[in-house]
Tab-separated table of C-alpha atoms in Angstrom:
chain	number	residue	atom	x	y	z
Y	2	UNK	CA	36.941	-8.776	-94.582
Y	3	UNK	CA	35.310	-11.820	-96.257
Y	4	UNK	CA	35.523	-11.992	-100.021
Y	5	UNK	CA	32.522	-10.459	-101.756
Y	6	UNK	CA	31.942	-7.817	-99.068
Y	7	UNK	CA	33.007	-4.198	-98.628
Y	8	UNK	CA	32.923	-1.650	-95.830
Y	9	UNK	CA	30.731	1.427	-96.178
Y	10	UNK	CA	29.640	4.159	-93.789
Y	11	UNK	CA	26.002	4.685	-92.850
Y	12	UNK	CA	24.653	7.648	-90.916
Y	13	UNK	CA	22.199	7.938	-88.076
Y	14	UNK	CA	20.564	11.160	-86.876
Y	15	UNK	CA	18.812	12.382	-83.748
Y	16	UNK	CA	15.025	12.491	-84.130
Y	17	UNK	CA	14.601	15.555	-81.893
Y	18	UNK	CA	16.914	18.347	-80.695
Y	19	UNK	CA	19.437	17.174	-78.124
Y	20	UNK	CA	18.742	18.898	-74.756
Y	21	UNK	CA	21.348	21.430	-73.622
Y	22	UNK	CA	22.255	19.363	-70.556
Y	23	UNK	CA	22.895	16.282	-72.688
Y	24	UNK	CA	24.807	18.248	-75.316
Y	25	UNK	CA	26.980	19.749	-72.569
Y	26	UNK	CA	28.075	16.253	-71.521
Y	27	UNK	CA	28.880	15.337	-75.134
Y	28	UNK	CA	30.924	18.525	-75.530
Y	29	UNK	CA	32.886	17.661	-72.361
Y	30	UNK	CA	33.804	14.276	-73.808
Y	31	UNK	CA	34.736	15.842	-77.147
Y	32	UNK	CA	36.999	18.426	-75.470
Y	33	UNK	CA	38.767	15.784	-73.363
Y	34	UNK	CA	39.096	13.548	-76.417
Y	35	UNK	CA	40.739	16.451	-78.237
Y	36	UNK	CA	43.039	17.111	-75.247
Y	37	UNK	CA	44.240	13.496	-75.279
Y	38	UNK	CA	44.965	13.706	-78.996
Y	39	UNK	CA	46.962	16.918	-78.565
Y	40	UNK	CA	48.918	15.327	-75.705
Y	41	UNK	CA	49.834	12.399	-77.983
Y	42	UNK	CA	50.712	14.779	-80.825
Y	43	UNK	CA	53.025	16.741	-78.547
Y	44	UNK	CA	54.823	13.736	-77.054
Y	45	UNK	CA	55.024	11.424	-80.050
Y	46	UNK	CA	54.403	13.545	-83.158
Y	47	UNK	CA	58.048	14.512	-83.632
Y	48	UNK	CA	61.178	12.645	-84.662
Y	49	UNK	CA	61.769	11.421	-81.107
Y	50	UNK	CA	58.505	9.499	-81.072
Y	51	UNK	CA	59.137	7.650	-84.339
Y	52	UNK	CA	60.495	4.537	-82.634
Y	53	UNK	CA	57.410	4.227	-80.393
Y	54	UNK	CA	54.457	4.687	-82.723
Y	55	UNK	CA	54.681	1.302	-84.462
Y	56	UNK	CA	52.551	-0.573	-83.588
Y	57	UNK	CA	51.673	1.843	-80.765
Y	58	UNK	CA	51.481	-0.300	-77.628
Y	59	UNK	CA	54.472	1.504	-76.120
Y	60	UNK	CA	52.576	4.753	-76.457
Y	61	UNK	CA	49.482	3.140	-74.949
Y	62	UNK	CA	51.448	1.932	-71.903
Y	63	UNK	CA	53.175	5.276	-71.398
Y	64	UNK	CA	49.888	7.143	-71.702
Y	65	UNK	CA	48.358	4.826	-69.116
Y	66	UNK	CA	51.209	5.619	-66.737
Y	67	UNK	CA	50.990	9.378	-67.405
Y	68	UNK	CA	47.929	9.835	-65.217
Y	69	UNK	CA	46.191	11.972	-67.847
Y	70	UNK	CA	43.051	9.837	-67.893
Y	71	UNK	CA	42.585	10.217	-64.153
Y	72	UNK	CA	43.126	13.987	-64.325
Y	73	UNK	CA	40.536	14.345	-67.071
Y	74	UNK	CA	38.158	11.789	-65.578
Y	75	UNK	CA	37.679	10.379	-69.078
Y	76	UNK	CA	36.395	6.787	-69.357
Y	77	UNK	CA	38.897	4.333	-70.842
Y	78	UNK	CA	36.522	3.566	-73.739
Y	79	UNK	CA	37.194	7.108	-75.001
Y	80	UNK	CA	40.718	7.622	-73.699
Y	81	UNK	CA	42.377	4.774	-75.598
Y	82	UNK	CA	40.453	5.430	-78.791
Y	83	UNK	CA	41.717	9.037	-78.690
Y	84	UNK	CA	45.275	7.718	-78.340
Y	85	UNK	CA	45.041	5.456	-81.381
Y	86	UNK	CA	43.123	8.107	-83.318
Y	87	UNK	CA	46.057	10.494	-82.774
Y	88	UNK	CA	48.574	7.761	-83.608
Y	89	UNK	CA	46.767	7.238	-86.904
Y	90	UNK	CA	47.260	10.916	-87.733
Y	91	UNK	CA	50.950	10.739	-86.792
Y	92	UNK	CA	51.525	7.628	-88.908
Y	93	UNK	CA	49.721	9.265	-91.795
Y	94	UNK	CA	52.007	12.289	-91.521
Y	95	UNK	CA	55.094	10.083	-91.644
Y	96	UNK	CA	53.738	8.377	-94.757
Y	97	UNK	CA	53.324	11.801	-96.359
Y	98	UNK	CA	56.800	12.885	-95.245
Y	99	UNK	CA	58.379	9.842	-96.872
Y	100	UNK	CA	56.339	10.342	-100.028
Y	101	UNK	CA	57.370	13.991	-100.351
Y	102	UNK	CA	60.979	13.173	-99.549
Y	103	UNK	CA	60.937	10.461	-102.205
Y	104	UNK	CA	59.682	13.043	-104.705
Y	105	UNK	CA	62.514	15.424	-103.758
Y	106	UNK	CA	65.033	12.608	-104.181
Y	107	UNK	CA	63.606	11.750	-107.575
Y	108	UNK	CA	63.701	15.363	-108.800
Y	109	UNK	CA	67.120	16.308	-107.378
Y	110	UNK	CA	69.479	16.394	-110.370
Y	111	UNK	CA	72.567	16.600	-108.115
Y	112	UNK	CA	72.066	13.094	-106.742
Y	113	UNK	CA	73.717	10.136	-108.422
Y	114	UNK	CA	71.903	6.805	-108.948
Y	115	UNK	CA	73.938	5.395	-106.052
Y	116	UNK	CA	72.852	8.319	-103.839
Y	117	UNK	CA	69.203	7.719	-104.666
Y	118	UNK	CA	69.545	4.006	-104.041
Y	119	UNK	CA	71.080	4.659	-100.612
Y	120	UNK	CA	68.396	7.158	-99.591
Y	121	UNK	CA	65.559	4.900	-100.692
Y	122	UNK	CA	67.166	1.942	-98.915
Y	123	UNK	CA	67.434	3.715	-95.553
Y	124	UNK	CA	63.917	5.138	-95.874
Y	125	UNK	CA	62.457	1.646	-96.325
Y	126	UNK	CA	64.556	0.132	-93.538
Y	127	UNK	CA	62.884	1.530	-90.420
Y	128	UNK	CA	65.879	1.033	-88.108
Y	129	UNK	CA	68.142	2.897	-90.530
Y	130	UNK	CA	65.646	5.696	-90.948
Y	131	UNK	CA	65.111	6.196	-87.217
Y	132	UNK	CA	68.818	6.007	-86.371
Y	133	UNK	CA	69.757	8.568	-89.036
Y	134	UNK	CA	67.108	11.044	-87.918
Y	135	UNK	CA	68.104	10.624	-84.259
Y	136	UNK	CA	71.842	10.745	-85.134
Y	137	UNK	CA	72.413	7.356	-83.559
Y	138	UNK	CA	74.585	4.444	-84.592
Y	139	UNK	CA	72.830	2.184	-87.068
Y	140	UNK	CA	72.448	-1.301	-85.606
Y	141	UNK	CA	70.917	-3.903	-87.924
Y	142	UNK	CA	70.079	-7.572	-87.723
Y	143	UNK	CA	72.613	-9.951	-89.289
Y	144	UNK	CA	70.566	-10.530	-92.451
Y	145	UNK	CA	70.636	-6.784	-93.231
Y	146	UNK	CA	74.262	-5.972	-92.377
Y	147	UNK	CA	75.906	-7.161	-95.599
Y	148	UNK	CA	73.424	-5.529	-97.946
Y	149	UNK	CA	73.584	-2.219	-96.066
Y	150	UNK	CA	77.378	-2.276	-96.030
Y	151	UNK	CA	77.352	-2.694	-99.798
Y	152	UNK	CA	74.881	0.163	-100.321
Y	153	UNK	CA	76.711	2.615	-98.048
Y	154	UNK	CA	80.154	1.833	-99.485
Y	155	UNK	CA	79.365	3.648	-102.756
Y	156	UNK	CA	78.267	7.019	-101.345
Y	157	UNK	CA	79.193	9.920	-99.075
Y	158	UNK	CA	77.061	8.686	-96.218
Y	159	UNK	CA	77.368	11.724	-93.934
Y	160	UNK	CA	76.181	14.225	-96.555
Y	161	UNK	CA	73.242	12.064	-97.592
Y	162	UNK	CA	72.169	11.519	-93.999
Y	163	UNK	CA	72.201	15.270	-93.464
Y	164	UNK	CA	70.181	15.717	-96.670
Y	165	UNK	CA	67.591	13.239	-95.369
Y	166	UNK	CA	67.321	15.023	-92.001
Y	167	UNK	CA	66.891	18.341	-93.778
Y	168	UNK	CA	64.072	16.996	-95.938
Y	169	UNK	CA	62.270	15.561	-92.908
Y	170	UNK	CA	62.568	18.848	-90.999
Y	171	UNK	CA	61.209	20.608	-94.061
Y	172	UNK	CA	58.074	18.486	-94.311
Y	173	UNK	CA	57.246	17.602	-90.710
Y	174	UNK	CA	54.551	19.689	-89.011
Y	175	UNK	CA	53.414	20.077	-85.440
Y	176	UNK	CA	50.081	18.317	-85.300
Y	177	UNK	CA	47.366	19.975	-83.264
Y	178	UNK	CA	43.589	20.044	-83.183
Y	179	UNK	CA	41.432	22.873	-81.877
Y	180	UNK	CA	38.234	21.090	-82.789
Y	181	UNK	CA	36.000	19.495	-80.196
Y	182	UNK	CA	33.289	18.419	-82.592
Y	183	UNK	CA	33.298	14.676	-82.138
Y	184	UNK	CA	34.841	11.478	-80.819
Y	185	UNK	CA	35.095	7.760	-81.487
Y	186	UNK	CA	33.044	5.312	-79.406
Y	187	UNK	CA	33.836	1.628	-78.882
Y	188	UNK	CA	31.143	-1.028	-78.721
Y	189	UNK	CA	31.391	-1.201	-74.915
Y	190	UNK	CA	30.426	2.472	-74.536
Y	191	UNK	CA	26.983	2.398	-76.138
Y	192	UNK	CA	23.879	0.309	-76.653
Y	193	UNK	CA	20.737	0.703	-78.717
Y	194	UNK	CA	17.290	0.564	-77.172
Y	195	UNK	CA	13.930	2.360	-77.213
Y	196	UNK	CA	14.463	3.669	-80.777
Y	197	UNK	CA	17.619	5.474	-79.713
Y	198	UNK	CA	21.138	5.097	-78.354
Y	199	UNK	CA	22.548	5.133	-74.817
Y	200	UNK	CA	26.063	6.618	-74.558
Y	201	UNK	CA	28.510	6.340	-71.668
Y	202	UNK	CA	29.493	9.665	-70.083
Y	203	UNK	CA	32.139	10.826	-67.611
Y	204	UNK	CA	29.935	10.029	-64.615
Y	205	UNK	CA	30.411	6.426	-63.485
Y	206	UNK	CA	27.678	3.924	-64.314
Y	207	UNK	CA	25.566	6.567	-66.054
Y	208	UNK	CA	24.544	6.958	-69.685
Y	209	UNK	CA	22.655	9.550	-71.667
Y	210	UNK	CA	19.880	8.687	-74.108
Y	211	UNK	CA	19.488	10.198	-77.588
Y	212	UNK	CA	16.423	9.251	-79.673
Y	213	UNK	CA	17.217	8.436	-83.321
Y	214	UNK	CA	15.289	8.634	-86.564
Y	215	UNK	CA	15.737	4.897	-87.211
Y	216	UNK	CA	15.790	1.749	-85.135
Y	217	UNK	CA	18.863	0.150	-86.729
Y	218	UNK	CA	21.348	-1.394	-84.310
Y	219	UNK	CA	25.076	-1.900	-84.686
Y	220	UNK	CA	27.931	-3.281	-82.609
Y	221	UNK	CA	31.000	-1.824	-84.332
Y	222	UNK	CA	33.095	1.162	-83.331
Y	223	UNK	CA	31.237	4.362	-84.232
Y	224	UNK	CA	32.060	8.035	-84.710
Y	225	UNK	CA	29.905	10.710	-83.052
Y	226	UNK	CA	29.886	14.176	-84.634
Y	227	UNK	CA	28.244	16.890	-82.529
Y	228	UNK	CA	26.717	20.209	-83.587
Y	229	UNK	CA	26.004	22.079	-80.324
Y	230	UNK	CA	24.531	25.212	-81.874
Y	231	UNK	CA	21.942	23.217	-83.824
Y	232	UNK	CA	21.415	20.672	-81.057
Y	233	UNK	CA	22.146	17.804	-83.421
Y	234	UNK	CA	24.440	14.825	-83.711
Y	235	UNK	CA	25.408	12.552	-86.592
Y	236	UNK	CA	26.572	8.986	-85.982
Y	237	UNK	CA	28.960	7.490	-88.564
Y	238	UNK	CA	28.810	3.698	-88.518
Y	239	UNK	CA	31.122	1.467	-90.613
Y	240	UNK	CA	29.188	-1.574	-91.793
Y	241	UNK	CA	30.114	-4.610	-93.807
Y	242	UNK	CA	27.848	-5.091	-96.789
Y	243	UNK	CA	27.664	-7.695	-99.515
Y	244	UNK	CA	28.738	-6.642	-102.997
Y	245	UNK	CA	25.911	-6.438	-105.528
Y	246	UNK	CA	26.068	-8.568	-108.671
Y	247	UNK	CA	24.296	-6.845	-111.559
Y	248	UNK	CA	23.863	-9.337	-114.390
Y	249	UNK	CA	22.762	-6.640	-116.850
Y	250	UNK	CA	25.898	-4.547	-116.235
Y	251	UNK	CA	27.996	-5.781	-119.169
Y	252	UNK	CA	29.267	-2.676	-121.023
Y	253	UNK	CA	32.869	-1.470	-121.260
Y	254	UNK	CA	33.259	2.316	-121.242
Y	255	UNK	CA	35.902	5.009	-121.165
Y	256	UNK	CA	35.432	8.036	-118.917
Y	257	UNK	CA	36.976	11.497	-118.877
Y	258	UNK	CA	36.744	13.559	-115.703
Y	259	UNK	CA	36.608	17.342	-115.974
Y	260	UNK	CA	35.951	20.476	-113.965
Y	261	UNK	CA	33.129	21.699	-116.244
Y	262	UNK	CA	31.285	18.447	-116.873
Y	263	UNK	CA	32.023	15.836	-114.233
Y	264	UNK	CA	32.047	12.852	-116.618
Y	265	UNK	CA	32.012	12.393	-120.376
Y	266	UNK	CA	31.887	8.861	-121.824
Y	267	UNK	CA	33.503	7.553	-125.004
Y	268	UNK	CA	30.049	7.764	-126.638
Y	269	UNK	CA	29.780	11.457	-125.767
Y	270	UNK	CA	27.257	11.061	-122.946
Y	271	UNK	CA	27.624	13.800	-120.331
Y	272	UNK	CA	26.980	13.471	-116.590
Y	273	UNK	CA	27.307	16.216	-113.997
Y	274	UNK	CA	26.600	19.146	-116.344
Y	275	UNK	CA	26.161	21.473	-113.333
Y	276	UNK	CA	29.346	20.283	-111.635
Y	277	UNK	CA	31.192	23.518	-112.443
Y	278	UNK	CA	28.366	25.637	-111.016
Y	279	UNK	CA	28.563	23.926	-107.632
Y	280	UNK	CA	32.373	23.852	-107.771
Y	281	UNK	CA	32.720	27.555	-108.613
Y	282	UNK	CA	30.121	28.539	-105.996
Y	283	UNK	CA	32.185	26.812	-103.308
Y	284	UNK	CA	35.480	28.230	-104.598
Y	285	UNK	CA	34.089	31.779	-104.796
Y	286	UNK	CA	32.671	31.546	-101.278
Y	287	UNK	CA	36.001	30.340	-99.874
Y	288	UNK	CA	38.027	32.954	-101.754
Y	289	UNK	CA	35.779	35.848	-100.715
Y	290	UNK	CA	35.485	34.577	-97.142
Y	291	UNK	CA	39.249	34.286	-96.745
Y	292	UNK	CA	39.740	37.761	-98.202
Y	293	UNK	CA	37.256	39.260	-95.722
Y	294	UNK	CA	38.879	37.394	-92.833
Y	295	UNK	CA	42.390	38.609	-93.732
Y	296	UNK	CA	41.103	42.177	-94.103
Y	297	UNK	CA	39.449	42.208	-90.673
Y	298	UNK	CA	41.733	39.756	-88.876
Y	299	UNK	CA	42.761	42.349	-86.310
Y	300	UNK	CA	39.145	42.685	-85.174
Y	301	UNK	CA	38.892	38.918	-84.583
Y	302	UNK	CA	35.663	38.439	-86.566
Y	303	UNK	CA	35.528	34.677	-85.984
Y	304	UNK	CA	34.944	31.913	-88.495
Y	305	UNK	CA	31.803	30.078	-87.364
Y	306	UNK	CA	29.495	31.648	-89.928
Y	307	UNK	CA	32.056	31.148	-92.674
Y	308	UNK	CA	32.643	27.497	-91.778
Y	309	UNK	CA	28.894	26.815	-91.639
Y	310	UNK	CA	28.452	28.320	-95.098
Y	311	UNK	CA	31.383	26.395	-96.490
Y	312	UNK	CA	30.171	23.105	-95.018
Y	313	UNK	CA	26.716	23.683	-96.502
Y	314	UNK	CA	28.065	24.352	-100.007
Y	315	UNK	CA	30.448	21.399	-99.790
Y	316	UNK	CA	27.643	19.081	-98.648
Y	317	UNK	CA	25.498	20.246	-101.581
Y	318	UNK	CA	28.375	19.575	-103.989
Y	319	UNK	CA	28.978	16.110	-102.536
Y	320	UNK	CA	25.287	15.242	-102.806
Y	321	UNK	CA	25.313	16.270	-106.459
Y	322	UNK	CA	28.468	14.230	-107.148
Y	323	UNK	CA	26.995	11.082	-105.635
Y	324	UNK	CA	23.684	11.547	-107.447
Y	325	UNK	CA	25.388	11.931	-110.822
Y	326	UNK	CA	27.661	8.930	-110.285
Y	327	UNK	CA	24.619	6.817	-109.458
Y	328	UNK	CA	22.823	8.111	-112.563
Y	329	UNK	CA	25.818	7.374	-114.772
Y	330	UNK	CA	26.160	3.799	-113.529
Y	331	UNK	CA	22.436	3.147	-113.869
Y	332	UNK	CA	22.313	4.376	-117.471
Y	333	UNK	CA	25.672	3.122	-118.771
Y	334	UNK	CA	25.475	-0.272	-116.981
Y	335	UNK	CA	29.264	-0.797	-117.098
Y	336	UNK	CA	31.115	-3.972	-116.198
Y	337	UNK	CA	34.479	-2.243	-116.779
Y	338	UNK	CA	35.338	1.468	-116.632
Y	339	UNK	CA	38.609	2.900	-117.937
Y	340	UNK	CA	39.576	6.259	-116.397
Y	341	UNK	CA	42.740	8.312	-117.084
Y	342	UNK	CA	45.074	8.734	-114.159
Y	343	UNK	CA	44.138	12.030	-112.544
Y	344	UNK	CA	46.647	14.882	-112.990
Y	345	UNK	CA	48.385	16.753	-110.204
Y	346	UNK	CA	46.705	19.996	-109.136
Y	347	UNK	CA	48.146	22.909	-111.070
Y	348	UNK	CA	48.592	26.467	-109.913
Y	349	UNK	CA	48.794	27.746	-113.461
Y	350	UNK	CA	45.772	29.510	-114.882
Y	351	UNK	CA	44.357	32.584	-116.514
Y	352	UNK	CA	43.512	34.454	-113.334
Y	353	UNK	CA	43.277	34.050	-109.580
Y	354	UNK	CA	39.632	33.008	-109.727
Y	355	UNK	CA	40.370	30.112	-112.062
Y	356	UNK	CA	43.486	29.190	-110.078
Y	357	UNK	CA	41.445	29.061	-106.869
Y	358	UNK	CA	38.713	26.959	-108.484
Y	359	UNK	CA	41.236	24.476	-109.867
Y	360	UNK	CA	43.032	24.200	-106.519
Y	361	UNK	CA	39.680	23.355	-104.892
Y	362	UNK	CA	38.612	20.971	-107.670
Y	363	UNK	CA	37.372	17.979	-105.726
Y	364	UNK	CA	38.652	15.386	-108.155
Y	365	UNK	CA	39.897	13.285	-105.241
Y	366	UNK	CA	36.404	13.078	-103.769
Y	367	UNK	CA	34.904	12.242	-107.180
Y	368	UNK	CA	37.512	9.524	-107.689
Y	369	UNK	CA	36.994	8.038	-104.211
Y	370	UNK	CA	33.203	7.979	-104.555
Y	371	UNK	CA	33.396	6.441	-108.008
Y	372	UNK	CA	35.783	3.797	-106.666
Y	373	UNK	CA	33.495	3.010	-103.722
Y	374	UNK	CA	30.362	2.764	-105.846
Y	375	UNK	CA	32.131	0.576	-108.403
Y	376	UNK	CA	33.180	-1.778	-105.613
Y	377	UNK	CA	29.604	-1.884	-104.320
Y	378	UNK	CA	28.316	-2.786	-107.786
Y	379	UNK	CA	31.098	-5.286	-108.709
Y	380	UNK	CA	32.311	-2.941	-111.463
Y	381	UNK	CA	35.982	-3.063	-112.426
Y	382	UNK	CA	37.572	0.410	-112.418
Y	383	UNK	CA	40.891	0.575	-114.263
Y	384	UNK	CA	43.190	3.600	-114.220
Y	385	UNK	CA	45.071	4.056	-117.507
Y	386	UNK	CA	48.226	6.017	-118.360
Y	387	UNK	CA	47.206	9.640	-118.749
Y	388	UNK	CA	50.107	11.335	-120.545
Y	389	UNK	CA	48.934	13.209	-123.679
Y	390	UNK	CA	45.605	11.416	-123.464
Y	391	UNK	CA	43.709	14.626	-124.268
Y	392	UNK	CA	46.124	15.686	-127.037
Y	393	UNK	CA	46.169	12.402	-128.934
Y	394	UNK	CA	43.640	11.681	-131.670
Y	395	UNK	CA	41.431	8.754	-130.709
Y	396	UNK	CA	41.041	7.760	-134.363
Y	397	UNK	CA	44.578	7.834	-135.765
Y	398	UNK	CA	46.815	8.405	-132.733
Y	399	UNK	CA	48.352	11.640	-134.017
Y	400	UNK	CA	48.892	14.603	-131.698
Y	401	UNK	CA	46.259	17.216	-132.524
Y	402	UNK	CA	45.178	20.545	-131.099
Y	403	UNK	CA	42.372	21.812	-128.861
Y	404	UNK	CA	40.329	24.921	-129.548
Y	405	UNK	CA	37.537	25.957	-127.195
Y	406	UNK	CA	37.037	22.441	-125.823
Y	407	UNK	CA	37.045	20.943	-129.337
Y	408	UNK	CA	39.744	18.494	-130.416
Y	409	UNK	CA	40.910	18.817	-134.029
Y	410	UNK	CA	43.228	16.382	-135.805
Y	411	UNK	CA	44.889	17.795	-138.925
Y	412	UNK	CA	46.115	14.348	-139.931
Y	413	UNK	CA	42.789	12.508	-140.308
Y	414	UNK	CA	40.344	15.397	-140.045
Y	415	UNK	CA	38.703	14.210	-136.826
Y	416	UNK	CA	36.766	16.895	-134.957
Y	417	UNK	CA	34.971	16.123	-131.696
Y	418	UNK	CA	34.605	17.412	-128.109
Y	419	UNK	CA	37.881	17.271	-126.202
Y	420	UNK	CA	36.482	15.264	-123.264
Y	421	UNK	CA	34.862	12.736	-125.569
Y	422	UNK	CA	38.178	12.287	-127.376
Y	423	UNK	CA	39.882	11.770	-124.006
Y	424	UNK	CA	37.306	9.161	-122.980
Y	425	UNK	CA	37.750	7.312	-126.273
Y	426	UNK	CA	41.516	7.254	-125.685
Y	427	UNK	CA	40.978	5.952	-122.139
Y	428	UNK	CA	38.904	3.083	-123.544
Y	429	UNK	CA	41.451	2.446	-126.283
Y	430	UNK	CA	44.443	2.394	-123.917
Y	431	UNK	CA	42.602	0.229	-121.415
Y	432	UNK	CA	41.672	-2.405	-123.972
Y	433	UNK	CA	45.221	-2.502	-125.357
Y	434	UNK	CA	46.701	-3.503	-121.979
């Protein structure tokens, strides 16, 4: 992407309910799209498919030869996008597997430094990794042979290889999708006209028309989400937009992110005061809904009503998050924001209700939206080291104590809200680096 631009997603909506006949055709495409993805998951989602998924053209050729597209009658503009959509999920799973395995290696006290070095080496060298998992002889290019021979000479190779296989088996999952709620569309499969969009369908040389609420036109690959019961669709369009330059954004601030108040600045300004209300409402709904489902699971009560309620609460929460981030940026006018590195989710808590709320704390969404909006506004977002950042006094640096969300330092007598103290430390640590 050219310098000074970013990619963001815009949405388009149908201006009137989609007719049942048209929605039926969209559902057919979505179901076939899902079937193609599941076929790819089944054939290439395991260890045996690891050597074929990068960059993915082998999979594409084999899928072409499989005859699946002809059996489904699915146009190629959807068929090949489904393949690469599924491959993206498989690659993402392998990234997660390696990350979790790396964590296990790091935390395993029985491994020596040489053991860890060997395991990390073979995980980064794709040929080594694939050969070990498939129990094949490791064949490397000449430039890698000497270094690998040196690394393997210091360890019990067989035991470590078995340890690596065990970790992969532990973390790998069988990918599958039951959803048929959408599909990707390439630029060749649609066109805009008459204040709406024409989409290719399974019938040759025919398209369906859906009127839209706007007359904007795009040429990029789009994502269609369908809602048959409501008769609606939502089109997700990635667009390239120019970064805004705000000359009056010149402040440097520290931020603390919390589950009660979304943001507190180093000056004590609070944004997202109702964040906990929306967060707890969603967590309570999910907890109670899951409890009811487990209680009546034998009667097969279904989950449509539950999922609709959850989606509605989550959408309301996301709207609130975005509104408060926009308000914070508009008022604070920051050029640089320092934010503590977000902690890992914890299962510890006072009771199950709090545990459930913390596990559903959407800090990742808050962080991603803040990052995106900072990029759009040319604001520098810096993540600072977070250890003891809430326990350290922002005035003298001594470790203090927290009582009912108030930080107290016995050394210098400082007394201020805990989140404000954290934000001050974020600013302090950021400016020191």
